[in-house]
XYZ file of C-alpha atoms in Angstrom:
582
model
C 0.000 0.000 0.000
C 1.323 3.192 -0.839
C 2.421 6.009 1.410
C 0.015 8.308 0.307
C -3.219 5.945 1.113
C -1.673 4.792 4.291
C -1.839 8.092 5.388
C -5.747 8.973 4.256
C -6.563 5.653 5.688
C -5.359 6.451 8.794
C -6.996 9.513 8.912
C -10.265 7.996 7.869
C -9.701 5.587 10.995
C -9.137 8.674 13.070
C -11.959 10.279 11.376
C -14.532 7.632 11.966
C -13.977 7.392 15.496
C -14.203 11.130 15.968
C -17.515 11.679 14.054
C -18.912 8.523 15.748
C -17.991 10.050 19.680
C -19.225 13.316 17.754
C -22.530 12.180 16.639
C -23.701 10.539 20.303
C -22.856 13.556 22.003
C -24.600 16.171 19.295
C -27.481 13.578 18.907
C -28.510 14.220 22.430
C -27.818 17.858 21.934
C -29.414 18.788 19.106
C -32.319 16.794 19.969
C -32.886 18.805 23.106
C -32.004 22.118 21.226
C -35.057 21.671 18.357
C -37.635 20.283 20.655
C -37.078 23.472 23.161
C -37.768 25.515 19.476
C -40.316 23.509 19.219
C -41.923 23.746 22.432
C -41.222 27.499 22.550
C -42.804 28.286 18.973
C -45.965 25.744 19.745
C -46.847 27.530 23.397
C -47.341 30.794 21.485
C -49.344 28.592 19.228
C -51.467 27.005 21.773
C -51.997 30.902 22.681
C -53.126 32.192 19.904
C -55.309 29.420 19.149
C -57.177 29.703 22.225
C -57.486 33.465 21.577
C -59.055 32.930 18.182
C -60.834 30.765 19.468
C -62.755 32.544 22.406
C -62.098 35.677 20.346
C -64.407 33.671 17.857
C -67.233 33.098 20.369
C -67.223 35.855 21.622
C -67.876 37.363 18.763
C -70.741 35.205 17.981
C -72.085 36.184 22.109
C -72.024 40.005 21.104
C -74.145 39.422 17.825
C -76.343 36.776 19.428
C -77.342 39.643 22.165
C -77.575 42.257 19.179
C -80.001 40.000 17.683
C -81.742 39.014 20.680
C -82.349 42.968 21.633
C -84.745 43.404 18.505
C -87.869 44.256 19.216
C -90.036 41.877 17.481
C -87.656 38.960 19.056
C -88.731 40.736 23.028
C -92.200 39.807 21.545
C -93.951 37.914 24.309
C -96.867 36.872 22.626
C -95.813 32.985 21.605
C -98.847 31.653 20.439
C -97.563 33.593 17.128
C -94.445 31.110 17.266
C -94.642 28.104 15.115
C -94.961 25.097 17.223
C -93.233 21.237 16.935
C -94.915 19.845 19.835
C -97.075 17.401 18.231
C -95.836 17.772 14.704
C -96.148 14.386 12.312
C -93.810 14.628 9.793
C -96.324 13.610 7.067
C -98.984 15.645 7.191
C -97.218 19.241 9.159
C -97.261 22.436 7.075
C -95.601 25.103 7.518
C -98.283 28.711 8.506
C -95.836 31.205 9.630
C -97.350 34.488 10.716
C -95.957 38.052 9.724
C -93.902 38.299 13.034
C -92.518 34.925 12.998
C -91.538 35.989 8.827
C -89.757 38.675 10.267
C -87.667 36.984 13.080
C -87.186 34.089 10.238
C -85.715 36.924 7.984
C -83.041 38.445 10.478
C -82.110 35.041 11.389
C -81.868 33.946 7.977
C -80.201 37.041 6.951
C -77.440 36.549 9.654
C -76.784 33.006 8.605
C -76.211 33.877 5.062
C -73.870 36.610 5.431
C -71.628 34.466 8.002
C -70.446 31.402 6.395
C -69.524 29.230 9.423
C -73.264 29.599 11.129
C -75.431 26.368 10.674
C -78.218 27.890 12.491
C -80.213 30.559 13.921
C -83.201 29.838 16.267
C -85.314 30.451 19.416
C -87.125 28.480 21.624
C -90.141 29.474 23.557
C -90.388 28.993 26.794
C -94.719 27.378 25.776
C -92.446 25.152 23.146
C -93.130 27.045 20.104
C -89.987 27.250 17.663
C -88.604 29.455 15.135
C -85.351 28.564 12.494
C -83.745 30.493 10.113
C -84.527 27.933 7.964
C -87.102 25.005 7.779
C -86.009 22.084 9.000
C -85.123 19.182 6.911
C -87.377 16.646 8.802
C -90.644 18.195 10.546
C -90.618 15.876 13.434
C -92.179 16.263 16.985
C -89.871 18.650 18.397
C -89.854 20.284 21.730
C -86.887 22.628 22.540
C -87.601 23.444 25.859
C -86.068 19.254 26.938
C -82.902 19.940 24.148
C -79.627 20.893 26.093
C -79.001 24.136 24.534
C -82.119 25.029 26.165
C -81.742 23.656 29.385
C -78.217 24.796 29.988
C -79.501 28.906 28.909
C -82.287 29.029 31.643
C -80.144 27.373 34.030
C -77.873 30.599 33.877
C -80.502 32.887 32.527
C -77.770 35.855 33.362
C -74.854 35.120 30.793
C -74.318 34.041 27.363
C -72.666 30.875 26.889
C -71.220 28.238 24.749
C -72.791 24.481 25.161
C -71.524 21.383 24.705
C -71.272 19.684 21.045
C -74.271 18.353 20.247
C -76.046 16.194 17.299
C -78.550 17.598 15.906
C -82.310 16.339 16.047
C -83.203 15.841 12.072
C -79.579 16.235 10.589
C -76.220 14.386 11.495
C -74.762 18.111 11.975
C -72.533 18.081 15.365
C -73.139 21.998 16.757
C -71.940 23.883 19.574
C -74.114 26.300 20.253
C -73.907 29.889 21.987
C -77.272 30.616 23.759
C -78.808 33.184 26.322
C -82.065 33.230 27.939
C -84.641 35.724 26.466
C -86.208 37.788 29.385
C -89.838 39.796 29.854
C -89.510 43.453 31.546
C -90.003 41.328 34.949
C -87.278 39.646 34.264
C -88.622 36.438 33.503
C -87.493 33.708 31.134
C -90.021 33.893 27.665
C -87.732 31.723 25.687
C -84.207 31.165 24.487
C -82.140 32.377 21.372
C -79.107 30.520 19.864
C -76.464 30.372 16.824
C -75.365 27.270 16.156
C -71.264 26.671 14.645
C -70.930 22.910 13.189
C -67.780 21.311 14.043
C -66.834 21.147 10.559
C -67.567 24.310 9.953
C -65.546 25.266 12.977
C -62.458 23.334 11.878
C -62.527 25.024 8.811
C -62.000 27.968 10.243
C -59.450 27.175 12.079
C -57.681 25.067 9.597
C -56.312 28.704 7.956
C -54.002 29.017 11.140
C -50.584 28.447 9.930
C -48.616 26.085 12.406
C -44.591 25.674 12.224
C -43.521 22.666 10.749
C -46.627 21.656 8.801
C -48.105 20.922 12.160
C -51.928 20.397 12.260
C -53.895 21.433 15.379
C -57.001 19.763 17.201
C -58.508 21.646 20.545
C -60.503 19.323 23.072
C -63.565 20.218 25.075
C -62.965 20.070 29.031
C -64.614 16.468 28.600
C -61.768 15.408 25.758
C -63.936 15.082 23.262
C -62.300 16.387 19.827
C -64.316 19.837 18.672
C -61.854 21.329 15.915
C -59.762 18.776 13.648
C -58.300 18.606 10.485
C -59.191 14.837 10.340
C -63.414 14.909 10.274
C -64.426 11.873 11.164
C -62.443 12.235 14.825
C -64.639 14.961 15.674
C -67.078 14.798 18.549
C -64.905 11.634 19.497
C -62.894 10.926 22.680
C -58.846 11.106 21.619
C -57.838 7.502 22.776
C -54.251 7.404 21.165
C -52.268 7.612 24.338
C -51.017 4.023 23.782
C -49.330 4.980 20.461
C -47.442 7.932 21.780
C -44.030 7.388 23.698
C -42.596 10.670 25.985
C -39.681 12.223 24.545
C -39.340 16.016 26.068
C -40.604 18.276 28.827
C -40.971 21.587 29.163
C -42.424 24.057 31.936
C -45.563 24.173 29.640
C -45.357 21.556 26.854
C -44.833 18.020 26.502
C -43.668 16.532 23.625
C -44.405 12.562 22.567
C -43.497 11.006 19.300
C -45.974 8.588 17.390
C -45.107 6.580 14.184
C -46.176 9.134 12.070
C -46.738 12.706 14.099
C -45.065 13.788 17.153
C -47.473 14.827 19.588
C -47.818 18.491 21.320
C -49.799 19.395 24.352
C -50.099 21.509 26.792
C -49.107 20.622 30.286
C -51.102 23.350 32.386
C -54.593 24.823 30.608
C -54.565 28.654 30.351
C -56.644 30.494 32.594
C -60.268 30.849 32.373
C -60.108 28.582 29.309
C -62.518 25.597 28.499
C -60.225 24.189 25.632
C -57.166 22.093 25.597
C -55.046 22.517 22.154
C -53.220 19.390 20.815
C -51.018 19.955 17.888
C -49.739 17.310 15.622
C -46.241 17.630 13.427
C -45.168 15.311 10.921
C -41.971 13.094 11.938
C -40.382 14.022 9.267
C -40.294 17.792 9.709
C -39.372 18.095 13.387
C -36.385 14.789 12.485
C -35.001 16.855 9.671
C -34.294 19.478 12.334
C -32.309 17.140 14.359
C -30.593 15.467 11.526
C -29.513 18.887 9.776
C -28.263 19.899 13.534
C -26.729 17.183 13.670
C -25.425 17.908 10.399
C -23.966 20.858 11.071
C -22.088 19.839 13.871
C -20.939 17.385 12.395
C -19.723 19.417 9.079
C -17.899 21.348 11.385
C -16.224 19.027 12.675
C -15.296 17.185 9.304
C -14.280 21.086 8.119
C -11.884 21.952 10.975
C -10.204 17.873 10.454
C -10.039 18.664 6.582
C -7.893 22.193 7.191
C -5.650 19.759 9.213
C -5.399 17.071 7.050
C -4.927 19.788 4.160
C -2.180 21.052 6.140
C -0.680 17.981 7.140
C -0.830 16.319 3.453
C 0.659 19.757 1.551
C 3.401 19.123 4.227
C 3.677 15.347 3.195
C 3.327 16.144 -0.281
C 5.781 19.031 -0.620
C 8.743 16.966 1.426
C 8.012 13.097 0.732
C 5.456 12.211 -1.405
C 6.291 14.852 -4.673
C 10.092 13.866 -4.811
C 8.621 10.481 -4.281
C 5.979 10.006 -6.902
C 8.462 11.853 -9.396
C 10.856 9.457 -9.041
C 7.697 6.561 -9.464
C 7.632 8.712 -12.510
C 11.419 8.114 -13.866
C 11.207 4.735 -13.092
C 7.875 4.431 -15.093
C 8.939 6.220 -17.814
C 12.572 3.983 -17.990
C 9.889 0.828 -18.024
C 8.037 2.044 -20.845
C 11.737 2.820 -22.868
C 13.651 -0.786 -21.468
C 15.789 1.509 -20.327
C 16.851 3.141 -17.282
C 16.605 7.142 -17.488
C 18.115 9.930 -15.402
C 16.452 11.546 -12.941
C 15.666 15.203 -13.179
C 13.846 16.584 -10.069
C 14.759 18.793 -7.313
C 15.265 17.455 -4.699
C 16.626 18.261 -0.889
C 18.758 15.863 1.527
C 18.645 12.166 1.057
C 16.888 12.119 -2.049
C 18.864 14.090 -3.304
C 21.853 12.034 -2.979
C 19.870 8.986 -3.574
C 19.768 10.910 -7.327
C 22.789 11.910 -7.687
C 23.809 8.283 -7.453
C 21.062 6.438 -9.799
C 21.911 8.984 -12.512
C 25.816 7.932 -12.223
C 24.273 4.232 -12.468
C 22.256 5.204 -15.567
C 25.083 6.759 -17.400
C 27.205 3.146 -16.723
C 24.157 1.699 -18.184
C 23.835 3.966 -21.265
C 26.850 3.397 -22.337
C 26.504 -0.159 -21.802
C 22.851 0.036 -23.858
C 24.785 1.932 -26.938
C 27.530 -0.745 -27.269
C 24.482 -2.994 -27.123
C 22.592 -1.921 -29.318
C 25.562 -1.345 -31.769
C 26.171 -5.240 -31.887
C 22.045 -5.571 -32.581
C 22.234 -3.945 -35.623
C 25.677 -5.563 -36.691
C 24.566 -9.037 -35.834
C 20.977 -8.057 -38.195
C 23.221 -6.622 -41.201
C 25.648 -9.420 -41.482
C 22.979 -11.786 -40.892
C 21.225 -10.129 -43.670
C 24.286 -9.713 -46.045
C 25.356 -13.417 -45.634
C 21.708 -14.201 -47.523
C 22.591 -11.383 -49.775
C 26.083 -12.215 -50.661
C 24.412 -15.814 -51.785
C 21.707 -14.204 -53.867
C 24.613 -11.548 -55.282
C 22.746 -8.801 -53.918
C 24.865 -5.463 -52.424
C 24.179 -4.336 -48.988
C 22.409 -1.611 -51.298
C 19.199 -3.497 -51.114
C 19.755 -3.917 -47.495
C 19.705 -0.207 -47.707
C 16.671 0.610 -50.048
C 14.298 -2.232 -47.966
C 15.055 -0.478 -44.599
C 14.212 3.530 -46.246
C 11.212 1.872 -47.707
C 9.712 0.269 -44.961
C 10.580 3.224 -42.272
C 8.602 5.484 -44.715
C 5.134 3.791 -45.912
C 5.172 2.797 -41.856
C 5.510 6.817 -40.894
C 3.328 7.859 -43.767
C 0.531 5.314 -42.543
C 0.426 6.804 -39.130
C 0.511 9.923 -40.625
C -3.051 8.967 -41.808
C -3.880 6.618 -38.992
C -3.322 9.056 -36.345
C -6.245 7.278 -34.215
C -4.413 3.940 -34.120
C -0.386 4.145 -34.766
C 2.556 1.835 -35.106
C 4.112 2.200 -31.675
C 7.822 4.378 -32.129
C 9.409 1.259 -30.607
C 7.906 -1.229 -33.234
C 8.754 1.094 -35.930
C 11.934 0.957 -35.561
C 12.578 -2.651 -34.952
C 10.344 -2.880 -38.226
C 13.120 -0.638 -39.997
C 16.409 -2.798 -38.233
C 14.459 -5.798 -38.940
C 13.714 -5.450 -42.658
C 16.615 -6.800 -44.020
C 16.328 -10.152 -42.182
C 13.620 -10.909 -44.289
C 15.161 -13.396 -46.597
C 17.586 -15.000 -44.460
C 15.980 -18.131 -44.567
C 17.903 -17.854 -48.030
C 21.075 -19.321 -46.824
C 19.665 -22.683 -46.692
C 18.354 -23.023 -50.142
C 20.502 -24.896 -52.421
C 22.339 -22.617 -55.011
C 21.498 -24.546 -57.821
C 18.065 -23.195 -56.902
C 18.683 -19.498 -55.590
C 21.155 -18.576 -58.323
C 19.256 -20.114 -61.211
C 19.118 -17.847 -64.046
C 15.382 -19.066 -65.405
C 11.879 -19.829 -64.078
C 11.839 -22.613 -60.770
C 9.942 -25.824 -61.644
C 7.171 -26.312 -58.846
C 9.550 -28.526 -56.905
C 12.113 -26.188 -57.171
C 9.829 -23.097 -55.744
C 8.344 -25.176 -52.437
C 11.808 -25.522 -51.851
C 11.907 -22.104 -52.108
C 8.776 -21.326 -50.435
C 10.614 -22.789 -47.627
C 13.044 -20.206 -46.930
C 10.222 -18.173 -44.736
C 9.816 -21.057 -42.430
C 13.817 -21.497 -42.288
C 14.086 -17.744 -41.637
C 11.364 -17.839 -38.561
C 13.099 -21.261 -36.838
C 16.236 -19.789 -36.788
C 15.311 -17.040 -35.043
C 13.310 -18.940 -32.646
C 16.545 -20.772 -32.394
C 18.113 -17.804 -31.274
C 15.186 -16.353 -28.864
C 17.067 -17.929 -25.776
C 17.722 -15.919 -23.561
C 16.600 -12.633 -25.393
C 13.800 -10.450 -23.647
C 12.536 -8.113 -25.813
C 9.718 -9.964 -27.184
C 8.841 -7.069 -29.153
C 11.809 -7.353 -31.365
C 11.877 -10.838 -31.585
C 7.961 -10.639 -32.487
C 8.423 -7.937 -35.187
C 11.507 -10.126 -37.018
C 9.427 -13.285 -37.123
C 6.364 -12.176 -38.666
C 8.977 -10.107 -41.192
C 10.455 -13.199 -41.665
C 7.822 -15.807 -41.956
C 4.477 -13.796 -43.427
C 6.615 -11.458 -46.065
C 5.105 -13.355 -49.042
C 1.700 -13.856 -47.391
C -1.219 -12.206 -49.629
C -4.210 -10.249 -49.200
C -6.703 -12.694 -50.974
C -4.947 -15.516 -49.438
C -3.215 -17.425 -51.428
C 0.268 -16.601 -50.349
C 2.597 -18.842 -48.592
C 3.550 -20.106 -45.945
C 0.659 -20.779 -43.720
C -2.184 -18.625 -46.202
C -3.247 -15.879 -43.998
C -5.406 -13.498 -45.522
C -6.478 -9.269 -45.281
C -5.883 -8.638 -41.739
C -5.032 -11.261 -40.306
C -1.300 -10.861 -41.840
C 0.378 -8.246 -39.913
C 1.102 -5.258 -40.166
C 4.939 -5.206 -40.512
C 4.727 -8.110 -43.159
C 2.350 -6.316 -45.337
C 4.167 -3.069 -45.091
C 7.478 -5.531 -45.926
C 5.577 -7.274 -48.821
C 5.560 -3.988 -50.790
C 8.909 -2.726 -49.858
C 10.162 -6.012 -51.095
C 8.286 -6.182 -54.600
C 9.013 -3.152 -55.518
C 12.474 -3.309 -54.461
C 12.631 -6.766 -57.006
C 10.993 -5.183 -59.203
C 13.218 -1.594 -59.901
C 16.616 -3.878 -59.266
C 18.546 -6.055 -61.152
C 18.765 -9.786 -60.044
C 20.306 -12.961 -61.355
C 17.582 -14.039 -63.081
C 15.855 -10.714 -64.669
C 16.457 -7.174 -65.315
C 15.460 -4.072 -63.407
C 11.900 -2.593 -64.827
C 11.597 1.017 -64.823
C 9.515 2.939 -62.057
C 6.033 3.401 -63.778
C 6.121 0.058 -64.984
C 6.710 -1.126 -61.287
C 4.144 1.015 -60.435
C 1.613 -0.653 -62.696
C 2.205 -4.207 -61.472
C 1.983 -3.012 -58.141
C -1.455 -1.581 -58.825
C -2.539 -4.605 -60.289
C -1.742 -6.144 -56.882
C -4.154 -4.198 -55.584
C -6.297 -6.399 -53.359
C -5.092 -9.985 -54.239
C -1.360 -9.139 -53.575
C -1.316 -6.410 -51.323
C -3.198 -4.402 -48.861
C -5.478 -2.247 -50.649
C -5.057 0.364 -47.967
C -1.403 0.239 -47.983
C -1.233 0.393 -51.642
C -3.291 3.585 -51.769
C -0.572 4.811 -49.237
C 2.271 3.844 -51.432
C 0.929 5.747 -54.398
C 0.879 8.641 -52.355
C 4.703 8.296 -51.643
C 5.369 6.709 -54.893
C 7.923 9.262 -55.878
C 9.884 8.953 -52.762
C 10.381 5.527 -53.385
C 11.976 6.682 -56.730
C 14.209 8.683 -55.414
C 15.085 6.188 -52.939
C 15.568 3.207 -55.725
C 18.039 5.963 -58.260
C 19.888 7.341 -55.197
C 20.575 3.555 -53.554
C 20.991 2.018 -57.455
C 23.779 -0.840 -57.884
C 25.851 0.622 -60.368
């Protein structure tokens, strides 16, 4: 493992154990810190709520007693009151007289210009009974036994707010606000009331905005549910207790988390008040709080530990790890070449002598790479010229193969620049070029130097010389480790007189499979045989080579490469009259 990730795994270790000691302490900590906001922001809440809320009523109170102080309402004369007592729903009509019309029309008028009314009636103290509207079943009704009335006369002095309460003919759940209707002796004639359903009273309340996407319900002294966002708990006992599990405490509010909402109350009632406020907050809301607390301790943390472990790895970097990773670098870089190279960096101290004295071991092996590769390319010429010295060539041709080869190989990745022969294989291609025939040397001379055409036994003999070539440099592989170079001199040797369609010899490799340096060779080689003199014909000119090379085109050759040869054609000529055997 290297230096640099034993040291960021270290700190990562270090790291861990940090944020995890981190992360129990600020868990507690920020916990405690949002639920106080919490419980701070949802006291004012519970405030407000109950102020809108008596605010509410007691705005109803002041325009029930407006309503009730009309005159025609006073009116003591009931026997002009529609009356329920022994109403049957099938056969009672409706006979209101003008002064019940009247009463029927401020009522009515009232509950159509406030949206959140249900109703607005009066009960008479003989049991006659007047609506702002008819009722929806005309039943045998008294009001004088309903609760609304009851609870009125029993404290005749004060307006008040009743208990929820299901209506007689409708499955409306009202709370009403009543007071007692009195003569000039002070005598109770009758009550009045407006009636708020709970539905109707949660909507109103539902445009209070809470923190957190909290929802709000408010309890009757009794616990029964009279504002909610969720209907069909209204008028119901809350009996969730068991789902609820205590998590904070406050002076005032107590704070219990369900699977779904934590749960807000109240721990003391306000004064005066007949309502206990219960909010509800999604999980997720009041979690996120902690967790991004959390968070942000924790990012501080991490920030203050990443300064430091900038610090510390610029430090690391700058002294050890730069001089260090250079020198990886050098060493790479002498991989890639097979060959050790000097070391350029700047370095202080050790390393610095540690450089000083692999470059003075580099130059000892320099020089002892350029004797080296001096008897390479000795051992490949006379190899090559004791083939040519058989066949009567000069070392001319040796000359001509290698110029031709190095430049149809750099003018195809001139127009290959995607894909390339590598520099290194290039130039083994060009110092391996003229081993191409020296399987030559063990063909009889009664066939090489024969002045006419070869009989078919005579030319597999011949044929053979590829295969000859390629063993005896597999003969001479021991021992040798640069695979690339012996690589690039076989398939020279053995696939130089393979051809495109096929049908070339010795194993009949076709298009692409034949590679690259034997198909660049093929062409250096015929056209080579073709512009020079040899034992058996006479040198053709250039354009005539040119022709038969053409013709080649695709059976012979490599299209591709052909196409690139035309291009260079006349380099090739100048090449062929400059390197001529006189």
């Amino acid at each position: 493992m290297s230096l640099t990730k034993r040291f960021l795994l270290g700190y990562l270790v270090v790291y861990i154990f940090a944020i995890s000691g981190i992360a129990i302490y600020t868990g507690y900590s920020a916990r405690t810190e949002i639920y106080t906001e919490v419980a701070v922001l949802y006291e004012e809440h519970f405030r407000i709520a109950e102020y809108n809320l008596n605010l509410f009523f007691k705005g109803i109170e002041e325009d029930l007693a407006t309503i009730a102080s009309c005159t025609i309402i006073q009116n003591a004369d009931d026997k002009k009151f529609t009356s329920f007592l022994e109403a049957d729903e099938k056969t009672f009509q409706y006979h209101y007289t003008p002064l019940e019309l009247s009463i029927i029309e401020i009522f009515n008028n009232y509950r159509l210009t406030h949206p959140h009314v249900n109703s607005v009636y009066m009960g008479r103290s003989n049991g006659s009974f007047v609506r702002s509207h008819p009722r929806s079943i005309p039943t045998a009704y008294d009001p004088r036994i309903r609760p609304w009335y009851q609870q009125a006369i029993t404290f005749p002095d004060n307006a008040l707010q009743t208990e929820a309460y299901t209506s007689v003919s409708t499955p409306d759940i009202n709370i009403g606000t009543v007071m007692a209707l009195k003569n000039n002796k002070k005598q109770v004639t009758g009550v009045i009331g407006i009636d708020v359903t709970l539905d109707a009273l949660s909507e109103e309340f539902s445009k209070m905005a809470l923190s957190y996407n909290g929802k709000m319900e408010i309890y009757e002294k009794d616990g029964r549910v009279i504002i909610s966002p969720w209907p069909e708990r209204l008028n119901h006992e809350s009996n969730d207790n068991d789902t609820y599990h205590f998590e904070y405490l406050s002076t005032n509010v107590k704070i219990e988390k369900g699977a779904i909402y934590y749960r807000i109350t109240k721990v003391q009632k306000l004064a005066n008040s007949d309502y206990n406020p219960v909010a509800y907050v999604p999980i997720q809301e009041i979690d996120a709080l902690i967790s991004a607390g959390i968070y942000e301790r924790i990012l501080f943390v991490t920030y203050a530990m990443l300064i430091f472990a900038v610090v510390t790895y610029f430090m690391l970097e700058v002294l050890i790890l730069q001089p260090i990773r250079g020198m990886r670098e050098a060493l790479s870089n002498s991989k890639k070449n097979r060959m050790p190279l000097k070391m350029t960096l700047s370095l202080k101290g050790e390393l610095e002598d540690f450089q000083s004295e692999y470059n003075q071991l580099v130059s000892l092996l320099e020089a002892d790479e350029t004797e080296l590769q001096k008897v390479k390319a000795l051992t490949v010429i006379s190899l090559s010229s004791l083939a040519e010295m058989r066949d009567y060539e000069t070392g001319l041709h040796i000359v001509r193969t290698q110029k031709y080869v190095e430049m149809l190989a750099e003018h195809y990745n001139i127009r290959h620049i995607e894909a390339p022969i590598s520099e290194s294989k290039l130039a083994w291609m060009v110092q391996c070029a003229p081993l191409h025939d020296i399987g030559k040397v063990a063909i009889p001379d009664n066939i090489l130097l024969k002045p006419g055409p070869l009989t078919n036994e005579e030319f597999n003999i011949m044929k053979r010389h590829t295969i000859i070539g390629k063993d005896s440099i597999d003969r001479g592989n021991a021992g040798i480790s640069d695979n690339l170079f012996i690589e690039t001199a076989s398939n020279i040797v053995l696939y130089h007189h393979e051809r495109w369609d096929g049908t070339g010899y010795p194993t009949g490799l076709y298009a692409l499979s034949i590679p690259i340096e034997a198909r660049i060779m093929s062409i250096a080689d015929v056209y080579d045989a073709l512009t020079s003199k040899r034992v058996y014909k006479k040198a053709i000119p250039h354009e005539a080579a040119l022709k038969i090379m053409v013709e080649g085109r695709g059976t012979q050759f490599d299209p591709s490469l052909i196409d690139l040869f035309l291009e260079i054609a006349y380099e090739f000529k100048i090449i062929s009259e400059l390197y001529r055997e006189d």
